[in-house]
mmCIF file of C-alpha atoms in Angstrom:
data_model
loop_
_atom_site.group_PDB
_atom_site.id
_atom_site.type_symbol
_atom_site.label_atom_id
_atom_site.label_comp_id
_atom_site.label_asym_id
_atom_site.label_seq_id
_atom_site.Cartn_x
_atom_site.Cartn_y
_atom_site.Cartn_z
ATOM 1 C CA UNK A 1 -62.483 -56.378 10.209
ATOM 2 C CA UNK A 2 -62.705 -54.501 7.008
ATOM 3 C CA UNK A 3 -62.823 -50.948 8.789
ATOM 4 C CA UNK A 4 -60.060 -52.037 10.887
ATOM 5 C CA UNK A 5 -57.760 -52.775 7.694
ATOM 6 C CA UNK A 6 -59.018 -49.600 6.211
ATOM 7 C CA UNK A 7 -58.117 -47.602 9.244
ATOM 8 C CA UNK A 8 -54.947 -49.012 9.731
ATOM 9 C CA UNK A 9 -53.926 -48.630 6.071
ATOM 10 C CA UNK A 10 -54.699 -45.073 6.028
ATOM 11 C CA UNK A 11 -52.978 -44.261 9.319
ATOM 12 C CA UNK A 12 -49.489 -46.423 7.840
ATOM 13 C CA UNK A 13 -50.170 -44.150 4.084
ATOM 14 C CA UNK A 14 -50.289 -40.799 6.046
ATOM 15 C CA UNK A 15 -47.487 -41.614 8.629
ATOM 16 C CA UNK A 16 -44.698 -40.960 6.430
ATOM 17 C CA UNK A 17 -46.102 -37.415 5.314
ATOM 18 C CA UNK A 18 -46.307 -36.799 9.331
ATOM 19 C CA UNK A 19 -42.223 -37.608 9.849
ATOM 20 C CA UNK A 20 -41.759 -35.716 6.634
ATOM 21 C CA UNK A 21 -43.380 -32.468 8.940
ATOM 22 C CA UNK A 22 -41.852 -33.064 11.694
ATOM 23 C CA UNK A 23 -38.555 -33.235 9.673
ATOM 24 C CA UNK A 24 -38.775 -29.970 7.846
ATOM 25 C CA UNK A 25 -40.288 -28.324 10.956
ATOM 26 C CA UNK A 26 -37.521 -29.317 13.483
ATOM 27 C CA UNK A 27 -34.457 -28.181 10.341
ATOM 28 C CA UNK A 28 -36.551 -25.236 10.219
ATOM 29 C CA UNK A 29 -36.127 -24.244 14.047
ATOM 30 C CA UNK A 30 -32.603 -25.329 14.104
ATOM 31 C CA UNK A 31 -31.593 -23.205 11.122
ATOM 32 C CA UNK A 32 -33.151 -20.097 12.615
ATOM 33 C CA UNK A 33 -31.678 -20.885 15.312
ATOM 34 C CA UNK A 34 -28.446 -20.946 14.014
ATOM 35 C CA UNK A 35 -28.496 -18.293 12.139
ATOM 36 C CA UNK A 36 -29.927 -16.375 15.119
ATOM 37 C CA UNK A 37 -26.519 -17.558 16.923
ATOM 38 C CA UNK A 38 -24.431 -16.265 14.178
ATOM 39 C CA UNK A 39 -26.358 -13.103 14.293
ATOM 40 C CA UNK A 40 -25.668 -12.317 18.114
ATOM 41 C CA UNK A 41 -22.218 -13.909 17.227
ATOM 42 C CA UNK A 42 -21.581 -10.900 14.368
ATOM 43 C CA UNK A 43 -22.802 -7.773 16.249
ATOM 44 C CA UNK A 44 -20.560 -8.652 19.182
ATOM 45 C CA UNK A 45 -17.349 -9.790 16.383
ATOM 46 C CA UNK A 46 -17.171 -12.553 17.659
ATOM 47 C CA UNK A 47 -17.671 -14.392 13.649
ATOM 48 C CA UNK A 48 -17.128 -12.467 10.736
ATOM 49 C CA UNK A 49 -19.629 -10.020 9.163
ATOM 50 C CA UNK A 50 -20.603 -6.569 8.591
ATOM 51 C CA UNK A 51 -23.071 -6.284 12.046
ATOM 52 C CA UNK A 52 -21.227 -4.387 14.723
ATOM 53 C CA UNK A 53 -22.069 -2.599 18.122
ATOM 54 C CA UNK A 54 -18.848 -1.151 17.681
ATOM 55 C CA UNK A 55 -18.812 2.842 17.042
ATOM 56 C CA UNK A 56 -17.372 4.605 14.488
ATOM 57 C CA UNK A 57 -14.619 7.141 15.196
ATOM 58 C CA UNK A 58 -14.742 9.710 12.799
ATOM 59 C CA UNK A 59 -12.597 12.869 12.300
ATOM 60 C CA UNK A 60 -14.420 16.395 12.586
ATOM 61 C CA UNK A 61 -12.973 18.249 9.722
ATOM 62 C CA UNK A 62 -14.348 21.721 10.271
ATOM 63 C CA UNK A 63 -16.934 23.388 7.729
ATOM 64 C CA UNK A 64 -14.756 25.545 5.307
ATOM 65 C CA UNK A 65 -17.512 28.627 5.753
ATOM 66 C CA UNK A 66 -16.836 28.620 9.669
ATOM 67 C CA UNK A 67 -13.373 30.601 7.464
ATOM 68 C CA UNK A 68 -15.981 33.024 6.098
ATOM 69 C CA UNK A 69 -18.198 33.684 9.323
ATOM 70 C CA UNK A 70 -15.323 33.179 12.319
ATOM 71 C CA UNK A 71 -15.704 36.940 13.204
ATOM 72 C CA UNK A 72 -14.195 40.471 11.674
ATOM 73 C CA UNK A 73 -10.703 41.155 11.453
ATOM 74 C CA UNK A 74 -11.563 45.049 11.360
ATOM 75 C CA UNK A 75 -14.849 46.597 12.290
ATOM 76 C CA UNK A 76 -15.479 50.389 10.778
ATOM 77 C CA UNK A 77 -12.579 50.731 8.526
ATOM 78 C CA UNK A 78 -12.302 53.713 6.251
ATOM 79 C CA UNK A 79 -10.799 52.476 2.929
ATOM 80 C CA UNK A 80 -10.148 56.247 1.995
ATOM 81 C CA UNK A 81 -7.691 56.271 4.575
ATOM 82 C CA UNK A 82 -4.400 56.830 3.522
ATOM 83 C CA UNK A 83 -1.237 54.153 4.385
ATOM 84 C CA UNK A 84 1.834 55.817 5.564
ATOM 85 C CA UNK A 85 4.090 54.529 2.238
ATOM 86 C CA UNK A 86 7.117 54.814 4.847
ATOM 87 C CA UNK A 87 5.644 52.503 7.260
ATOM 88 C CA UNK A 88 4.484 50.307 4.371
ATOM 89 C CA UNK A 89 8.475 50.382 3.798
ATOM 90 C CA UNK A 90 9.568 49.420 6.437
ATOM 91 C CA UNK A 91 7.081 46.200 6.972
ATOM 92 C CA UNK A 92 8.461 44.996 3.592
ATOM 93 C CA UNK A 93 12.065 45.614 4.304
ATOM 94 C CA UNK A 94 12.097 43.634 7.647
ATOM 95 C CA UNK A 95 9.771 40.815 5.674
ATOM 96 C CA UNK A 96 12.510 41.159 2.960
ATOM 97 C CA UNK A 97 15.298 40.988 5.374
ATOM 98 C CA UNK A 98 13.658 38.083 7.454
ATOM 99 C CA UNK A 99 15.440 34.699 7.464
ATOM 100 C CA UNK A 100 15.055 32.221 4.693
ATOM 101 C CA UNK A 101 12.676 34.651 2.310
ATOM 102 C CA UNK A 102 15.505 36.137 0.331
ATOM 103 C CA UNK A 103 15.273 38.524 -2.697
ATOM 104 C CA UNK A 104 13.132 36.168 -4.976
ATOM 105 C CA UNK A 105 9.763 37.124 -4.147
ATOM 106 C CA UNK A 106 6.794 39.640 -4.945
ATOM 107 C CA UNK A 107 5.190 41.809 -2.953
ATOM 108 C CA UNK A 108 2.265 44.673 -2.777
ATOM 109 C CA UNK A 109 1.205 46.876 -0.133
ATOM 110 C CA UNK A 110 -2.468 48.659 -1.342
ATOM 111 C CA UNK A 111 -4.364 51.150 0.559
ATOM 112 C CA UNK A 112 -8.102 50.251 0.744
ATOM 113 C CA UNK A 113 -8.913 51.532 -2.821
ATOM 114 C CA UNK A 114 -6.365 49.181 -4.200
ATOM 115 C CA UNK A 115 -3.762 51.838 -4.507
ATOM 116 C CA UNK A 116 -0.157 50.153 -4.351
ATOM 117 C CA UNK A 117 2.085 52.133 -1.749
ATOM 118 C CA UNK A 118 5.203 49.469 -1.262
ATOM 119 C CA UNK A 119 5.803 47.025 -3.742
ATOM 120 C CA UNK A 120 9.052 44.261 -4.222
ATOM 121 C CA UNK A 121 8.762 43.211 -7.643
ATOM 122 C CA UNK A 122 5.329 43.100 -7.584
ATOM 123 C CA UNK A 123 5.226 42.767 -11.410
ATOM 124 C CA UNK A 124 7.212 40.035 -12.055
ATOM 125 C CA UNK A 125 5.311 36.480 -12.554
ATOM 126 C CA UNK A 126 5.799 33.654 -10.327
ATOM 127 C CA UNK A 127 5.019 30.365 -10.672
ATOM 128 C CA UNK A 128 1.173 29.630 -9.061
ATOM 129 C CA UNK A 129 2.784 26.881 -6.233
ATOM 130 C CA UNK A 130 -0.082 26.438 -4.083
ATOM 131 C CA UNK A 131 -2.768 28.889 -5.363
ATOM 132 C CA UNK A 132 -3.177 26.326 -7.728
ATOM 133 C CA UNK A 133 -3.866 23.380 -4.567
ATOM 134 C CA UNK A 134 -7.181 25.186 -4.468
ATOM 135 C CA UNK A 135 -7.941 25.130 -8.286
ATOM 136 C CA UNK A 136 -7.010 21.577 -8.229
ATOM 137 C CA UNK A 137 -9.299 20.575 -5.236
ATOM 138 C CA UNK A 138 -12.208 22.165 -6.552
ATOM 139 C CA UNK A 139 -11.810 20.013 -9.951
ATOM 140 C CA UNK A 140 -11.279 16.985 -7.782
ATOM 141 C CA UNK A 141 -14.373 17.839 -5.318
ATOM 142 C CA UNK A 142 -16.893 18.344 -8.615
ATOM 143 C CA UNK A 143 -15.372 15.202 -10.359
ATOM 144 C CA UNK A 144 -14.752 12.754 -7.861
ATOM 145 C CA UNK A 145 -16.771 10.901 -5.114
ATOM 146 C CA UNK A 146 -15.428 12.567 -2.126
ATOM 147 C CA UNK A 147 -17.414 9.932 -0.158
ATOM 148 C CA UNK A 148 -15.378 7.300 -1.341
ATOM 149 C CA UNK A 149 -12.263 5.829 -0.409
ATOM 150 C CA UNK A 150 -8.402 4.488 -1.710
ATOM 151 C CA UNK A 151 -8.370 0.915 -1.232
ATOM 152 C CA UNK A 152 -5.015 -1.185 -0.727
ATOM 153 C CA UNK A 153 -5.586 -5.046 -0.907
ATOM 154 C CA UNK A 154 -4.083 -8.082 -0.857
ATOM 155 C CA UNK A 155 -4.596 -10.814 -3.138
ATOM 156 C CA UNK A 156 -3.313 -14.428 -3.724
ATOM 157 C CA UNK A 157 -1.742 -16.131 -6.699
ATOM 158 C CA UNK A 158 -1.347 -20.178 -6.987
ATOM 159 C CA UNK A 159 0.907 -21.328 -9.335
ATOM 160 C CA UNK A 160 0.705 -24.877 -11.432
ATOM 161 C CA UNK A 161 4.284 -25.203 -9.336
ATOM 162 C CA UNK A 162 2.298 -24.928 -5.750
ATOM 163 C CA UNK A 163 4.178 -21.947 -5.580
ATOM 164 C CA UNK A 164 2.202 -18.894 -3.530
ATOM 165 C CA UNK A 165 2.050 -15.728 -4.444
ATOM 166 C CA UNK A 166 1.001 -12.557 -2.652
ATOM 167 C CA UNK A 167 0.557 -9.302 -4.606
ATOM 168 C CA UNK A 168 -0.060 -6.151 -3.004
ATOM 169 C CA UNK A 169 -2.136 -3.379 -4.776
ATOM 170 C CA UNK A 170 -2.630 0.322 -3.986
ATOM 171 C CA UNK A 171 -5.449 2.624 -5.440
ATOM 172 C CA UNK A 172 -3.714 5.482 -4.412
ATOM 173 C CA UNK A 173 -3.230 5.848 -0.535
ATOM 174 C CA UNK A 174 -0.534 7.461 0.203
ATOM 175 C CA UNK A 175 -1.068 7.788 3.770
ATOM 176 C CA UNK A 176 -0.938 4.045 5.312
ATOM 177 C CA UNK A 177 0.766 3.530 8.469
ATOM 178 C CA UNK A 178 3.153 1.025 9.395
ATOM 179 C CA UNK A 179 0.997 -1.019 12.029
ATOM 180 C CA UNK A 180 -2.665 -0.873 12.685
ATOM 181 C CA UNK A 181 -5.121 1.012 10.856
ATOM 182 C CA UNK A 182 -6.077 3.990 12.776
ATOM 183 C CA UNK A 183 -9.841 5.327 12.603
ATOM 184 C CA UNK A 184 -9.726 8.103 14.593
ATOM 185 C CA UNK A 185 -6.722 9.804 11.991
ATOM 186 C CA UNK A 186 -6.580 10.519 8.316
ATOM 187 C CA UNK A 187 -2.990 9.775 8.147
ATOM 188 C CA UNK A 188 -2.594 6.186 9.055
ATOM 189 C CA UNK A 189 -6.158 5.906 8.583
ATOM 190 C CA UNK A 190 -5.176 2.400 6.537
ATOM 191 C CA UNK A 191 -2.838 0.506 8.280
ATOM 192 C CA UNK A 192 -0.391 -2.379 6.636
ATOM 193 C CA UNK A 193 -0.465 -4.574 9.672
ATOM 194 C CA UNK A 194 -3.761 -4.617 9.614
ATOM 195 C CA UNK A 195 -3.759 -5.427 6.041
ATOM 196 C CA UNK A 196 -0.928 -8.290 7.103
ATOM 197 C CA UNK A 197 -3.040 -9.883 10.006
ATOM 198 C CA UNK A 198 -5.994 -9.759 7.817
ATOM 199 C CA UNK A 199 -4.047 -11.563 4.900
ATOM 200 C CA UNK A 200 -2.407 -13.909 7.249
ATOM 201 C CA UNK A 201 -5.306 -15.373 8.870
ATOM 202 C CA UNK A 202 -7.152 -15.806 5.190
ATOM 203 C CA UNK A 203 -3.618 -17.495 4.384
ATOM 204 C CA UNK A 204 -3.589 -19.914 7.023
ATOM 205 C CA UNK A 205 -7.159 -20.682 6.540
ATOM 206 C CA UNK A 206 -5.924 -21.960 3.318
ATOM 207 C CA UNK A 207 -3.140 -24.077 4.852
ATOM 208 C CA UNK A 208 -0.215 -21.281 3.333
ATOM 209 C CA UNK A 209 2.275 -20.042 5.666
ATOM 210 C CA UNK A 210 4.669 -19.176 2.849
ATOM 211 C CA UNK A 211 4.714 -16.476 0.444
ATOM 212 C CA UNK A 212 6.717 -14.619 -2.536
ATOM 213 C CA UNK A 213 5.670 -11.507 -2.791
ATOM 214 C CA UNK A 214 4.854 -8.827 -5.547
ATOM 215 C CA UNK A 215 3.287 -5.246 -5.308
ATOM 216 C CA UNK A 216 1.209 -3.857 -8.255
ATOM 217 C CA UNK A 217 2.202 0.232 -8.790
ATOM 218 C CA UNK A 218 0.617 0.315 -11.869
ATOM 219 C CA UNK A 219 -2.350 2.268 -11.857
ATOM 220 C CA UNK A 220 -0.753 5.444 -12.365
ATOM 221 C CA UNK A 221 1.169 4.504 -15.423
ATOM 222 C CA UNK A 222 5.050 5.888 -15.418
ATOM 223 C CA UNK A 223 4.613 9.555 -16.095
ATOM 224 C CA UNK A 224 4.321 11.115 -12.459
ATOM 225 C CA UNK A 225 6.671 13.962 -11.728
ATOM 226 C CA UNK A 226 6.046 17.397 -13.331
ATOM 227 C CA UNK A 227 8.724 19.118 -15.407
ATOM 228 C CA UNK A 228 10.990 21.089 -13.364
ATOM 229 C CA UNK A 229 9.737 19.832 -9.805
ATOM 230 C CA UNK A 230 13.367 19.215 -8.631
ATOM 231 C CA UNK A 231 14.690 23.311 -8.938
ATOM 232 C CA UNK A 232 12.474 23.578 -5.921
ATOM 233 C CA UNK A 233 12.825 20.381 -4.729
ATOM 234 C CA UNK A 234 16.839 19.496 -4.693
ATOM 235 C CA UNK A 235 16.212 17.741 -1.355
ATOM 236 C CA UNK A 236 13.462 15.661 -1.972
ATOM 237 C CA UNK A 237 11.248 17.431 0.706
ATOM 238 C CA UNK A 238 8.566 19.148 -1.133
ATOM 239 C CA UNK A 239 7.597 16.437 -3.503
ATOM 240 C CA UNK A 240 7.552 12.735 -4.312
ATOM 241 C CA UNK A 241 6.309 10.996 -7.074
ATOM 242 C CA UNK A 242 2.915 9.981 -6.724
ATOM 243 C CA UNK A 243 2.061 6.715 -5.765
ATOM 244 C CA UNK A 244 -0.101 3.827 -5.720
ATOM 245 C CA UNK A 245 0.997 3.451 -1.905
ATOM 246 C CA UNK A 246 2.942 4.988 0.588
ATOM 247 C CA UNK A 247 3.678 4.949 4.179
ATOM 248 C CA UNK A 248 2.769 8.504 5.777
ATOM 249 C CA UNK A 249 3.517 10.220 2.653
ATOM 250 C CA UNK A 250 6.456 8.643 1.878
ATOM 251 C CA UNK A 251 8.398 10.541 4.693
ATOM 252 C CA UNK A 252 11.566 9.447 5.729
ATOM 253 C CA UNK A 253 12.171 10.209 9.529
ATOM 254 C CA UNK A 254 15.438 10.006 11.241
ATOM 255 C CA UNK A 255 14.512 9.680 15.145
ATOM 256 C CA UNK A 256 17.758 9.399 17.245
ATOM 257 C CA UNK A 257 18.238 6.925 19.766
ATOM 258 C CA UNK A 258 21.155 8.135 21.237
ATOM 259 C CA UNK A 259 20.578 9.240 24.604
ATOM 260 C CA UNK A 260 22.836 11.938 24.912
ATOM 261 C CA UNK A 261 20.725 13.655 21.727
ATOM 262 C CA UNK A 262 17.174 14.843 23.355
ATOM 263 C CA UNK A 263 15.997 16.748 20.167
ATOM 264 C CA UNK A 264 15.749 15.747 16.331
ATOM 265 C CA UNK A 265 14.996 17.637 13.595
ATOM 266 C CA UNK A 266 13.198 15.246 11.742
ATOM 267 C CA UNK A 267 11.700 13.349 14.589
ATOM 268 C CA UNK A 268 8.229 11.302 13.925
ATOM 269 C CA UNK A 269 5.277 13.725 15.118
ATOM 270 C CA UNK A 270 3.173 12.230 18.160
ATOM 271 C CA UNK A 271 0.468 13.541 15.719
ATOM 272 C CA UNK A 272 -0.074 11.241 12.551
ATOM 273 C CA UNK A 273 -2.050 14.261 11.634
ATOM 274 C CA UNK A 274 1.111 16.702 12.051
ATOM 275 C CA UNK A 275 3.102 17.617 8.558
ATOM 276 C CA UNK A 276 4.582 20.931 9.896
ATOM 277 C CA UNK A 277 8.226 19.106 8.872
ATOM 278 C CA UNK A 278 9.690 18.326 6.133
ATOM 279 C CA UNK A 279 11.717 15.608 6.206
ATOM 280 C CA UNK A 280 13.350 13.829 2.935
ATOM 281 C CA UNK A 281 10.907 11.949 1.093
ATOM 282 C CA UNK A 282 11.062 8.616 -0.175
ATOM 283 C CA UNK A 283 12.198 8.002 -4.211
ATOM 284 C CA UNK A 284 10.801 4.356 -4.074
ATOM 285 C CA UNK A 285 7.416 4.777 -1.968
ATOM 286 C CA UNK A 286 5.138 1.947 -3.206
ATOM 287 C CA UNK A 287 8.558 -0.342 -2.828
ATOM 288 C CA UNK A 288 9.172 0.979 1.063
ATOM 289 C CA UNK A 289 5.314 0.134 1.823
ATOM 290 C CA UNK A 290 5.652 -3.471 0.246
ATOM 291 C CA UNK A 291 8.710 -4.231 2.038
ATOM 292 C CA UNK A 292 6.884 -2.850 5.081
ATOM 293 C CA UNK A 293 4.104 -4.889 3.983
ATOM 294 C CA UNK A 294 7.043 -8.201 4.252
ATOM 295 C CA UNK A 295 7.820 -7.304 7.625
ATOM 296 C CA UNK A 296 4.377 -7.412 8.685
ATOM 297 C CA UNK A 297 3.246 -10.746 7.699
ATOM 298 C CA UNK A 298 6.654 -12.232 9.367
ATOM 299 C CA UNK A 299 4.860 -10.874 12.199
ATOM 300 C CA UNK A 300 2.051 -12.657 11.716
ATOM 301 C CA UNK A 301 3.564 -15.958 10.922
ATOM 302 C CA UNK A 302 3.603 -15.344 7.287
ATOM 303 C CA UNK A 303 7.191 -16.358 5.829
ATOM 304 C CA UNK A 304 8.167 -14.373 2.891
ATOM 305 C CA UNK A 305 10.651 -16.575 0.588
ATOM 306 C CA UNK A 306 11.320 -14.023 -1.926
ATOM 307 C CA UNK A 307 10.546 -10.212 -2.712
ATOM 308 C CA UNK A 308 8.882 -8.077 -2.478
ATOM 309 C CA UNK A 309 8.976 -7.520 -6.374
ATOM 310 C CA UNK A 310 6.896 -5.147 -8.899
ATOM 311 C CA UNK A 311 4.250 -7.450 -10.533
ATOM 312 C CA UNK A 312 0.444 -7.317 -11.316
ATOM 313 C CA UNK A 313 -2.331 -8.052 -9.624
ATOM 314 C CA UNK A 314 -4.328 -10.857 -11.173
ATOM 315 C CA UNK A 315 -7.976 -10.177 -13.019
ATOM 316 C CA UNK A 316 -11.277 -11.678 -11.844
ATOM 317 C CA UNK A 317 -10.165 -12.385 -8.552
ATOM 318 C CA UNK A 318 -11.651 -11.793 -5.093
ATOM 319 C CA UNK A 319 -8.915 -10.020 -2.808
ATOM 320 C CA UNK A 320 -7.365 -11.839 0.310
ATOM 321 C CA UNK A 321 -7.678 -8.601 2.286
ATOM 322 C CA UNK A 322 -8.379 -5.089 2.406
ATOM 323 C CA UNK A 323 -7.805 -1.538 3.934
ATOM 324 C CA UNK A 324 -9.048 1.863 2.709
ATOM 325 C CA UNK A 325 -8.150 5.208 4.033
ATOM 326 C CA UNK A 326 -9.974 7.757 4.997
ATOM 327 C CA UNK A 327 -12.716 9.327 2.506
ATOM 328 C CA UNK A 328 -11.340 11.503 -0.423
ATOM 329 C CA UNK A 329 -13.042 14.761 1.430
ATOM 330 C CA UNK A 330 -11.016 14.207 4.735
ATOM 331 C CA UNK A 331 -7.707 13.271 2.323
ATOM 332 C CA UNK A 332 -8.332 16.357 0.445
ATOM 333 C CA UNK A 333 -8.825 18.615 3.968
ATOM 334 C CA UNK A 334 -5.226 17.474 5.057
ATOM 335 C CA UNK A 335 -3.540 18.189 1.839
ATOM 336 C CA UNK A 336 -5.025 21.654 2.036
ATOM 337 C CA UNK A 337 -4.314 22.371 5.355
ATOM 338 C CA UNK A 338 -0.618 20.860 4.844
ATOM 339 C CA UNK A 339 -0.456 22.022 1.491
ATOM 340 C CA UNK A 340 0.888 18.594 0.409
ATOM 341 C CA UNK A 341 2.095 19.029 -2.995
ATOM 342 C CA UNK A 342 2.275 14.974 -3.681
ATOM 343 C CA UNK A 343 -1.268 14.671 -2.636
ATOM 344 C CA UNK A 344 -2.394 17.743 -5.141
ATOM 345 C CA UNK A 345 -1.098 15.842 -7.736
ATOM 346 C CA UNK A 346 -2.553 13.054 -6.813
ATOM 347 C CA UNK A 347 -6.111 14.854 -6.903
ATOM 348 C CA UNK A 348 -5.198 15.980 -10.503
ATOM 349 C CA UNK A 349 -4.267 12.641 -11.360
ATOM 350 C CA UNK A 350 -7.542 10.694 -10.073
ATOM 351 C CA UNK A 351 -9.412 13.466 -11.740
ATOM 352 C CA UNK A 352 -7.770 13.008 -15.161
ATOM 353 C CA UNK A 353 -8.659 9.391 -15.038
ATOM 354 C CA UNK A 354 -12.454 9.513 -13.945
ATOM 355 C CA UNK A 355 -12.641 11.586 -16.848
ATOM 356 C CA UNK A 356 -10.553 9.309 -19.137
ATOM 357 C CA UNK A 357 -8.413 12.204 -19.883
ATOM 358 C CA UNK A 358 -5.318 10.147 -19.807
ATOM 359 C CA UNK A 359 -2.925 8.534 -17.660
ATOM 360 C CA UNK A 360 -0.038 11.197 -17.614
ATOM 361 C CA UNK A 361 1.218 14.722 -15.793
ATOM 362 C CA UNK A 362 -0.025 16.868 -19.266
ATOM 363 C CA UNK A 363 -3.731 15.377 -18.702
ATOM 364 C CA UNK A 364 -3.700 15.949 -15.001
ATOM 365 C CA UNK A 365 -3.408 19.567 -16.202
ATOM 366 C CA UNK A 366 -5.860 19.168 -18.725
ATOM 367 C CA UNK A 367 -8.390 17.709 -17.115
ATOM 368 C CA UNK A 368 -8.609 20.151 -13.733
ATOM 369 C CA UNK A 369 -8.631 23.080 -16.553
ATOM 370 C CA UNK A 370 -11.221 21.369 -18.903
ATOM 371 C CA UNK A 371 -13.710 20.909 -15.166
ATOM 372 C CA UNK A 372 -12.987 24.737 -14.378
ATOM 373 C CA UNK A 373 -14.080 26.053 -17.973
ATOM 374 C CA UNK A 374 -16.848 23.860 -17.569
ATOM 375 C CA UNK A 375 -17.783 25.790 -14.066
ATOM 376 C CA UNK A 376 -17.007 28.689 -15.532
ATOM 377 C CA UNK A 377 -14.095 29.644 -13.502
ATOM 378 C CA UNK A 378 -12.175 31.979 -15.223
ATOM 379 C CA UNK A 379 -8.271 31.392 -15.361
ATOM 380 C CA UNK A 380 -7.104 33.765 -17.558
ATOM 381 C CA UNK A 381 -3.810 35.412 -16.094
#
């Protein structure tokens, strides 16, 4: 009788220790099994996560050196040659004479020792204009992360009133599109209605369906046009201020609807990618891509009670939502091929602040001259 107690004591002390297994072990399966689930659920998007089967579109922005090594322009030329002046001439009369160039410009015609044979006021300085794209881009390229990207976010203020906020902050990206972002181009690369739906939906998680709205331009400070920009620029379609945001550049394009019309100047590309116009550009770019911004989250059920207004972005918070363009080396190959003059500055400007040169046109200056002295690129003349 004793042994029986005994043995039926220690089976009752040791039972609960056995459920306790059992307990842990079954949690155990069902958690890997869940997060499993979520797993498979994330690499087909079907829950949220940074696992993806998708592929990546990327654009092929051809090596600069293919430039270099393309082919010969002229096999087994004799530089002692001598260049009929006459013909020389004539070649810069008809460029003189050619529509648009007029009588402000300076040109040389050299034999292949350098020898000038036809010159137009060869000797009379002019300002840099886009010689200076390429000084500025190689600053930018040795400062800068060219990796990297501009980032545009969302994020969302709550007020002790239950009032709901929305602000709307650019890093710099100047070439957002108006609807979805678009991978497989560096203009529009960032889209706002993809930065809308994405905002919504962490919105209505939240219960909010209604919104004032604020945008944040305040990263470049307020000094952002150089001196003496508008004698070239009387129409607005060379340059723009540079921005914290903008919608394709901040181009303005006046597409006719009219069917009797069949051509427009100034119609929108079918190329995001094409800047061979020059439409007017905006005054108020980071203002137009809020207001765009609006428009969007009305599309996405988002009701936008009053703004959009300039404000600030709050500190130590997480951000609703986020788009960033394409990286700074595929930015920087379309404002070189386009010679994009707002875009330039905008490389002078994001070089002037990773080196904490200042916040203002003179240190943009400064700092792509301080990184080429430091190369030793010499800029004298």
């Amino acid at each position: 009788m004793a042994s029986k107690a005994a043995a039926r004591h220690h089976m009752i002390r040791h039972l609960p220790m056995t459920r306790r297994t059992v307990t842990v072990a079954v949690s155990a399966v069902v958690a890997v099994a869940v997060m499993a689930g979520y797993f498979v659920a994330d690499i087909y998007d079907v829950a949220p996560g940074i696992l993806t089967l998708r592929g990546v579109d990327r654009v092929a922005i051809p090596d600069p050196q293919d430039a270099l090594t393309g082919g010969t322009v002229a096999a087994g030329v004799d530089a002692s040659m001598p260049v009929d002046a006459q013909a020389a001439k004539t070649i810069l009369d008809e460029f003189s004479a050619s529509e648009g160039v007029g009588k402000s410009f300076s040109l040389a015609i050299a034999d292949g020792k350098g020898n000038i044979v036809a010159e137009h006021d060869a000797t009379i300085p002019r300002q840099p204009a886009s010689t200076l794209k390429t000084l500025t881009a190689f600053a930018a390229a040795t400062t800068l992360d060219m990796g990297s990207t501009l980032d545009t976010k969302s994020y969302l203020i709550q007020g002790d009133d239950d009032r709901k906020t929305v602000v709307l902050q650019g890093e710099g990206d100047m070439l957002l599109s108006d609807g979805e972002s678009d991978p497989s181009h560096i203009n529009g690369h960032a889209g706002l209605g993809t930065l809308a739906q994405r905002t919504a939906e962490a919105l209505k998680q939240r219960g909010i369906t209604q919104v004032d709205l604020l945008y944040d331009d305040s990263l470049f400070g307020q000094d952002r046009t150089p001196a003496g920009v508008t004698e070239n620029n009387a129409e607005h379609r060379y340059y723009t201020a540079i921005s914290t945001m903008a919608v394709d550049g901040g181009r303005t394009w006046t597409d006719m609807v009219k069917p009797a019309i069949t051509t427009c100047r100034w119609a929108t590309p079918a190329n995001p990618d094409d800047s061979s116009q020059y439409p007017v550009l905006s005054q108020q770019p980071a203002l137009d891509a809020a207001t765009t911004f609006a428009k969007r989250l009305a599309d996405n059920g988002i009701t936008v009670t009053s703004g959009p207004t300039a404000g600030a972005a709050p500190s130590g918070t997480s951000a609703l939502a986020s788009v960033s363009s394409a990286p700074l080396n595929e930015v920087m190959a379309f404002m070189l091929r386009h010679s994009d003059n707002t875009l330039a500055q905008l490389f002078g400007r994001l070089t002037a602040l990773k080196r904490q040169a200042g916040n203002s046109i003179k240190t943009d200056t400064q700092a792509v001259a301080d990184t080429l002295a430091e190369q030793g690129i010499d800029t004298s003349g």
